[in-house]
Short mmCIF file of C-alpha atoms in Angstrom, two decimals:
data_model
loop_
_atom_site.label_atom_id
_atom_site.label_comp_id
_atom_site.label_asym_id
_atom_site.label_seq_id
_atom_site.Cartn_x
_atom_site.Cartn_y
_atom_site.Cartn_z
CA UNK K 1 3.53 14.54 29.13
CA UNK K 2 -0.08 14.09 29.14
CA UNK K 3 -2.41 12.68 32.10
CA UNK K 4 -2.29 8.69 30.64
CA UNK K 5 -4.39 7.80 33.61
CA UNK K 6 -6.68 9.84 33.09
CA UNK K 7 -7.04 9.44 29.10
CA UNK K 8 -7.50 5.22 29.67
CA UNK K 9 -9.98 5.77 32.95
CA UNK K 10 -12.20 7.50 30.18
CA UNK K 11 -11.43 4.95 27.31
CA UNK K 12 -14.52 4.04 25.55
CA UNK K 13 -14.16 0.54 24.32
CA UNK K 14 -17.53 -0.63 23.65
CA UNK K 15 -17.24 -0.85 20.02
CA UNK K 16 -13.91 -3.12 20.76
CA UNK K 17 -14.09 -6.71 19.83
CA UNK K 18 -13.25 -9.24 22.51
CA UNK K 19 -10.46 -10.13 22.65
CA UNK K 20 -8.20 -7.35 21.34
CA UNK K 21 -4.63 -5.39 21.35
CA UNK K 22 -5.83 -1.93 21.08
CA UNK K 23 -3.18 0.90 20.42
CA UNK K 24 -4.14 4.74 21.29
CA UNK K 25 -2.99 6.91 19.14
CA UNK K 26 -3.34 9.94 21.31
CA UNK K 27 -0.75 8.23 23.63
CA UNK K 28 1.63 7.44 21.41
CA UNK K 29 1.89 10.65 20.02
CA UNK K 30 2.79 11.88 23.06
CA UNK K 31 5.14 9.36 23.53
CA UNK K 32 7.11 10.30 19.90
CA UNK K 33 7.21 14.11 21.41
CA UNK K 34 9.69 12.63 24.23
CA UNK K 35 11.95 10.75 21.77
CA UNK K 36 11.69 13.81 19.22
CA UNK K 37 12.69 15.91 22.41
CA UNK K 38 15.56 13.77 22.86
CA UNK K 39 16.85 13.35 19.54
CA UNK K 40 16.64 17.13 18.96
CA UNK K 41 18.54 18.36 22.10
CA UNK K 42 21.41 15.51 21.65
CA UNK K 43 21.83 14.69 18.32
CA UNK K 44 21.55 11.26 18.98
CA UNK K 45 19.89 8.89 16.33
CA UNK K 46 17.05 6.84 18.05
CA UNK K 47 16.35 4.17 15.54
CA UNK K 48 13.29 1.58 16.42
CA UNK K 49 13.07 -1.67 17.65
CA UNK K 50 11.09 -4.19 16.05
CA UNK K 51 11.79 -7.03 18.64
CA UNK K 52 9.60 -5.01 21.40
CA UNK K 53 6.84 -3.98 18.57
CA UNK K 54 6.49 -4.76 14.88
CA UNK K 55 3.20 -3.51 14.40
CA UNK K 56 3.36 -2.48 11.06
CA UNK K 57 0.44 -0.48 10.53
CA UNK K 58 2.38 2.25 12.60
CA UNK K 59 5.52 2.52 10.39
CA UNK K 60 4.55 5.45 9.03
CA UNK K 61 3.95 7.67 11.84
CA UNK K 62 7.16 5.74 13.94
CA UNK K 63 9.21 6.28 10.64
CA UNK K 64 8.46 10.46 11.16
CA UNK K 65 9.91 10.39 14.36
CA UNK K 66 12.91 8.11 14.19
CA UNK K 67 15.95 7.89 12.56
CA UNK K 68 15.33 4.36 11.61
CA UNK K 69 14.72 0.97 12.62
CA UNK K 70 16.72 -1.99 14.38
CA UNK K 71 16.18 -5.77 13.14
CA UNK K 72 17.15 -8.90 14.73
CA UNK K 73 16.45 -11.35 12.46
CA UNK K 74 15.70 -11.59 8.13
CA UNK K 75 12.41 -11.65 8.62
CA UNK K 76 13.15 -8.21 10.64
CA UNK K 77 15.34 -7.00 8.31
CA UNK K 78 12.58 -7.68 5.47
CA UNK K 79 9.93 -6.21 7.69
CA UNK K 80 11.97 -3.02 7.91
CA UNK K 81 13.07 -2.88 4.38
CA UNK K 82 9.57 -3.19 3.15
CA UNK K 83 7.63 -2.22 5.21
CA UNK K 84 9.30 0.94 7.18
CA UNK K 85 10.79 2.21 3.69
CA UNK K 86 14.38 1.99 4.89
CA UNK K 87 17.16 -0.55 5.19
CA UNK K 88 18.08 -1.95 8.49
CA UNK K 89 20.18 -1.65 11.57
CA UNK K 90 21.00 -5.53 12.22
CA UNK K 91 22.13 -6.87 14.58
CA UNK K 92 21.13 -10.70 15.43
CA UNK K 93 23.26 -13.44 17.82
CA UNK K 94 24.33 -15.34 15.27
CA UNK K 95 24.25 -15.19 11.13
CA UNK K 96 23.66 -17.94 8.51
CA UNK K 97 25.07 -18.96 5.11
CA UNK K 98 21.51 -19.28 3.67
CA UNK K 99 19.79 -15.95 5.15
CA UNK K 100 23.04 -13.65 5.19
CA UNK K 101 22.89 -12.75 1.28
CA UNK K 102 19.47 -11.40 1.67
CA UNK K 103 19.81 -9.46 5.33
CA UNK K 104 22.72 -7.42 3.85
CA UNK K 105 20.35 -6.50 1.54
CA UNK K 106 17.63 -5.28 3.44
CA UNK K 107 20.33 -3.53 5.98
CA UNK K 108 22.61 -0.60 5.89
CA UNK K 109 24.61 -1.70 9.09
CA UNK K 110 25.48 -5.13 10.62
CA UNK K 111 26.75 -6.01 13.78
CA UNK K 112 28.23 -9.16 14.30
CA UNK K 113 28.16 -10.89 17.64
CA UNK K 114 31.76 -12.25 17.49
CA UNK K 115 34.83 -12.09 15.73
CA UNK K 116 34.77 -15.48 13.89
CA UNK K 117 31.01 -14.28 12.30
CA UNK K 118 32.74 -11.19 11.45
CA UNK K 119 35.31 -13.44 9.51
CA UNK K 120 32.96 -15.28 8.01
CA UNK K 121 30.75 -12.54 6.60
CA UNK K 122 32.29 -9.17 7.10
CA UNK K 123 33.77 -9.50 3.48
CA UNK K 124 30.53 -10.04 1.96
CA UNK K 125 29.20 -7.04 4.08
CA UNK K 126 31.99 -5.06 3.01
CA UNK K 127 31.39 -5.58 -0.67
CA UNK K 128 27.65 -5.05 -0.33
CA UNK K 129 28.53 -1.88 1.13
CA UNK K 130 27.28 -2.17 4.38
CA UNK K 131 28.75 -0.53 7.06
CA UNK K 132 30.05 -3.35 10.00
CA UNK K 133 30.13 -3.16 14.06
CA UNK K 134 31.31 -5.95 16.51
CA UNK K 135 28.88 -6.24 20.03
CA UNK K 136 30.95 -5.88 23.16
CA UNK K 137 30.07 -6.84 26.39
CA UNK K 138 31.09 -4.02 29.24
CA UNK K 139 30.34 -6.98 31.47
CA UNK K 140 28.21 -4.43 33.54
CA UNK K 141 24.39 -3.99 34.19
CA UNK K 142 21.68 -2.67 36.55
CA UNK K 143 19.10 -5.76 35.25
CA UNK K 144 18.29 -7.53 38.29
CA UNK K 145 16.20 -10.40 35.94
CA UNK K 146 18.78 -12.93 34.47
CA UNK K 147 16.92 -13.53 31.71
CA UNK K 148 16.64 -9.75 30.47
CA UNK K 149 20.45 -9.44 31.35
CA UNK K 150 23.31 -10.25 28.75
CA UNK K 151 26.30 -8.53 30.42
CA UNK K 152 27.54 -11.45 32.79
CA UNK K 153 31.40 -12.58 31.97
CA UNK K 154 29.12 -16.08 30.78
CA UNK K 155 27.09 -14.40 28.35
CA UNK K 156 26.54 -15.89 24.37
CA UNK K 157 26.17 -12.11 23.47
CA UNK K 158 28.82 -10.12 22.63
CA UNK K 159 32.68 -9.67 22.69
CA UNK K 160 34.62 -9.79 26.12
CA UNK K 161 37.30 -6.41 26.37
CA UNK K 162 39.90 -9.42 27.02
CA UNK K 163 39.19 -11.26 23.50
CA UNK K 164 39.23 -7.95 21.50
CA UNK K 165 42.66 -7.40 21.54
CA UNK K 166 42.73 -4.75 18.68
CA UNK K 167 40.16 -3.50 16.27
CA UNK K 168 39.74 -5.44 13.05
CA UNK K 169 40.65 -3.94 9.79
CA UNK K 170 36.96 -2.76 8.10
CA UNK K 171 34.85 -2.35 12.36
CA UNK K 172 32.95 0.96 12.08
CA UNK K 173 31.43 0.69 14.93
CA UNK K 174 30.36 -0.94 18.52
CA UNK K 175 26.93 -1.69 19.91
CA UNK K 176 26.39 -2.75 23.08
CA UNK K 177 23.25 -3.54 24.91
CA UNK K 178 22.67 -4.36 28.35
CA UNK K 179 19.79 -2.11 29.94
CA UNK K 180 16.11 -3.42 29.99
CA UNK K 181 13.34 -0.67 30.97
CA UNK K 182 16.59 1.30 32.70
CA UNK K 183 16.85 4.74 34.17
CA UNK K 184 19.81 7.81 33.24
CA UNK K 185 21.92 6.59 35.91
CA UNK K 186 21.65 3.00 34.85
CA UNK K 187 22.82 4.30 31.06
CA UNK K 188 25.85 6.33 33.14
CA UNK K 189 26.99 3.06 34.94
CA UNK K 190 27.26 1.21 31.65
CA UNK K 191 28.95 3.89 29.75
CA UNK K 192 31.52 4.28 32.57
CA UNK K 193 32.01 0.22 31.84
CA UNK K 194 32.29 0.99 28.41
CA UNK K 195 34.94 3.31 28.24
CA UNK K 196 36.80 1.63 30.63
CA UNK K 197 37.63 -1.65 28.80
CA UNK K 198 36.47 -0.22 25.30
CA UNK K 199 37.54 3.47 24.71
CA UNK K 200 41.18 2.49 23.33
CA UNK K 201 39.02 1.47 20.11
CA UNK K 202 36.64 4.88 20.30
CA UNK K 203 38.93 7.07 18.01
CA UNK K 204 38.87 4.33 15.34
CA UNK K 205 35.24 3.93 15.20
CA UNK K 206 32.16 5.91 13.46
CA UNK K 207 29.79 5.21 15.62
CA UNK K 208 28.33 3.64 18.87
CA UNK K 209 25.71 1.94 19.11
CA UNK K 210 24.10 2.31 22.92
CA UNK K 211 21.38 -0.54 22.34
CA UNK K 212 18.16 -0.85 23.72
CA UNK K 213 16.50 -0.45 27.26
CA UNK K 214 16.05 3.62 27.43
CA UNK K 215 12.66 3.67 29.03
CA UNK K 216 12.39 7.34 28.38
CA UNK K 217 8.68 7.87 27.90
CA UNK K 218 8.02 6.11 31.47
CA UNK K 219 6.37 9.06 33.59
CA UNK K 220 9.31 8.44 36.39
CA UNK K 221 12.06 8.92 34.01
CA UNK K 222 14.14 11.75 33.75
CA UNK K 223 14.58 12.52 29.98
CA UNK K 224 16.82 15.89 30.84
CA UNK K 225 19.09 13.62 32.48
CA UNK K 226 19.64 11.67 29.09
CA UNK K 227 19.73 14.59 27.81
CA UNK K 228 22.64 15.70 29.65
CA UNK K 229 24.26 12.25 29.48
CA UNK K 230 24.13 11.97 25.79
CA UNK K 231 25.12 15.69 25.29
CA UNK K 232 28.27 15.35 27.97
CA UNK K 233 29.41 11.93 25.73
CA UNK K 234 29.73 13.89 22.76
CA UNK K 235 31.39 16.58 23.70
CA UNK K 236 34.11 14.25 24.16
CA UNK K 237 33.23 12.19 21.27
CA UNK K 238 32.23 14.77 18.62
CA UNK K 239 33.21 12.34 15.22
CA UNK K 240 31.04 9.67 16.32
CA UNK K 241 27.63 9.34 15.23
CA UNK K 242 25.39 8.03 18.75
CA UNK K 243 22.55 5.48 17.95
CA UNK K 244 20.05 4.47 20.48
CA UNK K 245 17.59 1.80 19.56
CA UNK K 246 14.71 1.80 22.74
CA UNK K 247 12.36 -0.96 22.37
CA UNK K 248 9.55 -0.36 24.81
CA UNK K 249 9.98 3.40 24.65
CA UNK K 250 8.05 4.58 21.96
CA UNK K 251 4.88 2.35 22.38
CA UNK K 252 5.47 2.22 26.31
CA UNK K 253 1.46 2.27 27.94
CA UNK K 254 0.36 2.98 24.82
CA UNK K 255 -3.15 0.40 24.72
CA UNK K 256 -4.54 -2.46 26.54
CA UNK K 257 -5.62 -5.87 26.00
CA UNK K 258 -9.15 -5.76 26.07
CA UNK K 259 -10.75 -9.26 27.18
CA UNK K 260 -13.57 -10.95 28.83
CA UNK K 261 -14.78 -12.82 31.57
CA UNK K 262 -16.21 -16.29 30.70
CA UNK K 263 -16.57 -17.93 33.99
CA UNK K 264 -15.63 -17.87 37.76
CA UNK K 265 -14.43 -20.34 39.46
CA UNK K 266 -13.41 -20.91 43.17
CA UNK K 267 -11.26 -23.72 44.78
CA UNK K 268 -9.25 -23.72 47.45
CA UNK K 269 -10.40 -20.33 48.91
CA UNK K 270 -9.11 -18.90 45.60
CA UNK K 271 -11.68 -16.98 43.55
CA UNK K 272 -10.48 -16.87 39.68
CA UNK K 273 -11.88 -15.10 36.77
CA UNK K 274 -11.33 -17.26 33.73
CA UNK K 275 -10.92 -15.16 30.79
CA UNK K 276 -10.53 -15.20 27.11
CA UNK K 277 -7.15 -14.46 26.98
CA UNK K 278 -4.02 -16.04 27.88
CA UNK K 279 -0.76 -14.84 30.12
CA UNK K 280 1.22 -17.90 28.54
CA UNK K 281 0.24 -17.08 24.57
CA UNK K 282 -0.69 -13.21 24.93
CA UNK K 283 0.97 -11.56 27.91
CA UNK K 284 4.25 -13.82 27.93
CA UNK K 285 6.41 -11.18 29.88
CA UNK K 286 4.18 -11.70 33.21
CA UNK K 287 5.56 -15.20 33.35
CA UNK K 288 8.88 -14.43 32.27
CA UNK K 289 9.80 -11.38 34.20
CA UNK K 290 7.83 -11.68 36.25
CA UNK K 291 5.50 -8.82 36.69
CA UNK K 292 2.20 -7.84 37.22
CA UNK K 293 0.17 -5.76 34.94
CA UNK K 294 -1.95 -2.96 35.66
CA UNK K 295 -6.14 -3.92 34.92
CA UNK K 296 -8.08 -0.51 34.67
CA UNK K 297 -10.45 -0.20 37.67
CA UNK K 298 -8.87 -2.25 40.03
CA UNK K 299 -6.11 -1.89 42.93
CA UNK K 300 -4.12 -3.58 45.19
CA UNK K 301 -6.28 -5.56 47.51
CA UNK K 302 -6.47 -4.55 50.99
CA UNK K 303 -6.20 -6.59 54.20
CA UNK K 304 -9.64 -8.61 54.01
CA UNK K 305 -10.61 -7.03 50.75
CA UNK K 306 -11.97 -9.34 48.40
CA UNK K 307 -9.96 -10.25 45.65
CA UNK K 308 -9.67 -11.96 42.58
CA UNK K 309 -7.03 -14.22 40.47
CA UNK K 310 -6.78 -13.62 36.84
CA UNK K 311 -6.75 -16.97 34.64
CA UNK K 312 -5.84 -17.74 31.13
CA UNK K 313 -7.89 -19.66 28.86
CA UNK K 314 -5.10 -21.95 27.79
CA UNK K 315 -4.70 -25.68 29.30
CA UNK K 316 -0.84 -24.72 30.95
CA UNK K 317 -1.69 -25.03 34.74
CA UNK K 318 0.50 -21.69 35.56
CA UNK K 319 -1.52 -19.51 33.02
CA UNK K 320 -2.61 -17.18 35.64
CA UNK K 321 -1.43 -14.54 37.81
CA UNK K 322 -3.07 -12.50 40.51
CA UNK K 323 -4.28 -11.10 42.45
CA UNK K 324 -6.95 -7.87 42.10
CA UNK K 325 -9.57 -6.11 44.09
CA UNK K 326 -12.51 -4.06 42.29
CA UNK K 327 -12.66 -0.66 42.30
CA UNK K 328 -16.15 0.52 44.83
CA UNK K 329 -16.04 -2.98 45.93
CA UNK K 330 -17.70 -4.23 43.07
CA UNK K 331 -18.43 -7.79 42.16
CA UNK K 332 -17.53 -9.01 38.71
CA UNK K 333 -19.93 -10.86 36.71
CA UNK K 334 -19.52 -13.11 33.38
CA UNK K 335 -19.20 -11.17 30.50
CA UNK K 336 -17.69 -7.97 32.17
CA UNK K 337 -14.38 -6.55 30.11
CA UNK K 338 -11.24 -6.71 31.57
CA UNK K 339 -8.56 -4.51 30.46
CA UNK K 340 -4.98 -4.99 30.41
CA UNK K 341 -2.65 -1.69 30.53
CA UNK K 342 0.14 -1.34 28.77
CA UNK K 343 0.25 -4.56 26.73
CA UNK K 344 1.06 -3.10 23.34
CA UNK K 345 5.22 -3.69 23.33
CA UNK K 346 6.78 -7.22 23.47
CA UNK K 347 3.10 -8.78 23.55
CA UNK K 348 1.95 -9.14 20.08
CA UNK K 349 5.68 -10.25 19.32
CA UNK K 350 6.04 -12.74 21.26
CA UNK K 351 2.62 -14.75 21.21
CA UNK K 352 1.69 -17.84 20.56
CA UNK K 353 -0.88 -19.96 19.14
CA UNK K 354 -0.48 -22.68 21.80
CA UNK K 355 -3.83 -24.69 22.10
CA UNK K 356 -5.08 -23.19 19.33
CA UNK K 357 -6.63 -20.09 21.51
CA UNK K 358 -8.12 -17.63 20.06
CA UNK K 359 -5.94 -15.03 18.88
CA UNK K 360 -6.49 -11.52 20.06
CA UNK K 361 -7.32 -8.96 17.06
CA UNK K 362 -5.28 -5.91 16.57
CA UNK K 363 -7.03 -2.53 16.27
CA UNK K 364 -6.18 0.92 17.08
CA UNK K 365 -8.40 3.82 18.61
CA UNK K 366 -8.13 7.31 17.28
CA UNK K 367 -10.33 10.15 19.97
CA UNK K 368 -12.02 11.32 16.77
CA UNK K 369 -13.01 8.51 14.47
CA UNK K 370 -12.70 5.93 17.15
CA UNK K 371 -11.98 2.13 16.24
CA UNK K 372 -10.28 0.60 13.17
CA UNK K 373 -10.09 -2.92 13.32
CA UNK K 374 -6.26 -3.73 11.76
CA UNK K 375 -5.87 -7.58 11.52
CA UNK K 376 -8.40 -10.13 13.02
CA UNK K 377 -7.09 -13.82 13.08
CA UNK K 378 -8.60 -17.06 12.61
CA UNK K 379 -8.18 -20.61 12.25
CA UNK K 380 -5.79 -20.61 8.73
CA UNK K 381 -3.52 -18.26 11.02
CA UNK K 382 -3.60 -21.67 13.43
CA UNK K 383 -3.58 -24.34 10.63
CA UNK K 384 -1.11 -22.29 8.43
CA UNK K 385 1.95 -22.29 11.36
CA UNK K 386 1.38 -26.06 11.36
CA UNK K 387 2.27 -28.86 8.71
#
């Protein structure tokens, strides 16, 4: 893999508006040389995800280096259909009446989440001639943060090994998914789980669906592992087809969020830079996971280093997160950039236009022409969510 740190620290964004998601192509091309790496040595079918980044404009170069894509909703399933040139892998918790007609017809497999949806709208599936799966639950996972982990006996999301007594006439396959940003050994643990409580059904099945969570273009993970993982499970599994569906893998620290300081403020003995964009509406994850994301030329503050809080421009009193210290010491000023790494998957997905903030553009930056703006929002975005 190339030297990310060193391709960012070098990042010319001068010409980028403020504020901005800004995707590098140069990094994720390297990043689609991993997953082609994988899918060539295993076999394995590594479809995308369009719940960790639906950013359309990129469809065509994902679509040469997949073997699909993965929708969660109809609007997904549309995206996908229209947009990526190929029908979907769906899979979403639960199904309606009024949106089912149209998601078989944008997909080419379904999963349903329980046996009485199955009942419900396998037939219909059937007849459209798309090809069905049940989600399990192997009731095992490495996730440490309950709200990134489905696999608990309590779970909404898929089938218990105690309620799936035998395999319903017309199930082509399983999916399960219960890894989030996991390593090889994380993926072993869960397939042990799976075969345990669901092999019995493995020689009437097509395929398996291993969900999400393969963080495989992260510089710490060991993609020959997977390798060997994947190739070891079909050796003993040669008739079914393996499908992997990574979300953050293939635009993993692929572009920042480029924003600006608008004012400092201290209180308390706390020294905050108020920016222009928002963790709440634009970075939602930091709240949620929590974690906190890496801002090019800064560090970890040192014992009696000085050092600085982050804070979102929208009115929720926990939009902020912190803290940094300035690389050399230095002392920011209003109107400096600040740059966000690695804000490209589940950001743009999961905003919001809460308060009305300004939205951040979308652009991408290519080494040799430089910066195409892709989609700027304004205030019809705003006034057209509302009634």
């Amino acid at each position: 893999m190339i030297d990310k740190d060193t391709i960012l620290s070098n990042w010319d964004l001068s010409t980028v508006p403020s504020p901005c998601y800004v995707l590098h192509e140069t990094l994720l091309a390297d990043n689609l040389r991993v997953i082609d790496k994988v899918r060539k040595a295993t076999g394995a079918e590594i479809i995308v995800a369009l719940k960790a980044n639906a950013m359309w404009s990129i469809f065509p170069e994902l679509s040469r280096h997949s073997d699909g894509a993965t929708a969660s909703s109809l609007a997904e399933a549309r995206l996908v259909f229209e947009e990526y040139g190929a029908p979907a892998h769906t899979y979403a918790p639960v199904y309606t009446e009024g949106e089912i007609g149209e998601i078989l017809n944008c997909s080419n497999h379904i999963t349903f989440n329980s046996l009485g949806q199955y009942e419900r709208f396998g037939r219909r599936a059937h007849r459209a001639g798309v090809s069905c799966g049940l989600r399990v639950n192997p009731e095992f996972s490495t996730v440490e943060t309950d709200l990134y982990n489905p696999a608990s006996p309590t779970s909404r999301l898929g089938i218990l090994a105690a309620d799936l007594t035998h395999l319903p006439e017309g199930i082509d396959g399983l999916h399960f998914h219960s890894l989030c940003e996991s390593r090889p050994d994380d993926l072993r643990g869960t397939l042990a789980a799976v075969e345990e409580r669901f092999g019995r059904f493995f020689p009437q099945i097509k395929w398996l669906n291993m969900g999400g969570g393969h963080l495989m273009t992260h510089k710490d993970y060991d993609e020959e592992e997977l390798i060997h993982i994947l190739c070891d499970f079909r050796s003993r599994y040669p008739h079914l087809r393996i499908i992997l569906e990574p979300g953050s893998a293939f635009t993993w620290d692929t572009g920042c969020l480029v924003a600006t300081v608008e004012d400092k403020v201290s209180n308390g003995g706390v020294d905050t830079l108020m920016l222009n964009v928002s963790f709440a509406c634009h970075m939602p994850d930091c709240l949620e996971m929590p974690y906190k994301p890496a801002i090019l030329g800064t560090h970890e503050p040192a014992e009696g280093e000085k050092r600085w809080r982050m804070g979102g421009n929208s009115c929720l009193a926990g939009d902020y997160y912190g803290d940094w210290a300035f690389d050399g010491g230095r002392e920011p000023r209003v109107g400096d950039r600040i740059v966000f790494r690695d804000m490209i998957h589940y950001t743009m997905v999961k905003t919001t236009m809460f308060n009305g903030v300004t939205h951040p553009s979308i652009g991408i930056w290519n080494p040799e022409t430089g910066f195409r703006l892709v989609r700027k929002f304004g205030y019809e975005d705003y006034k057209n969510r509302m009634s």
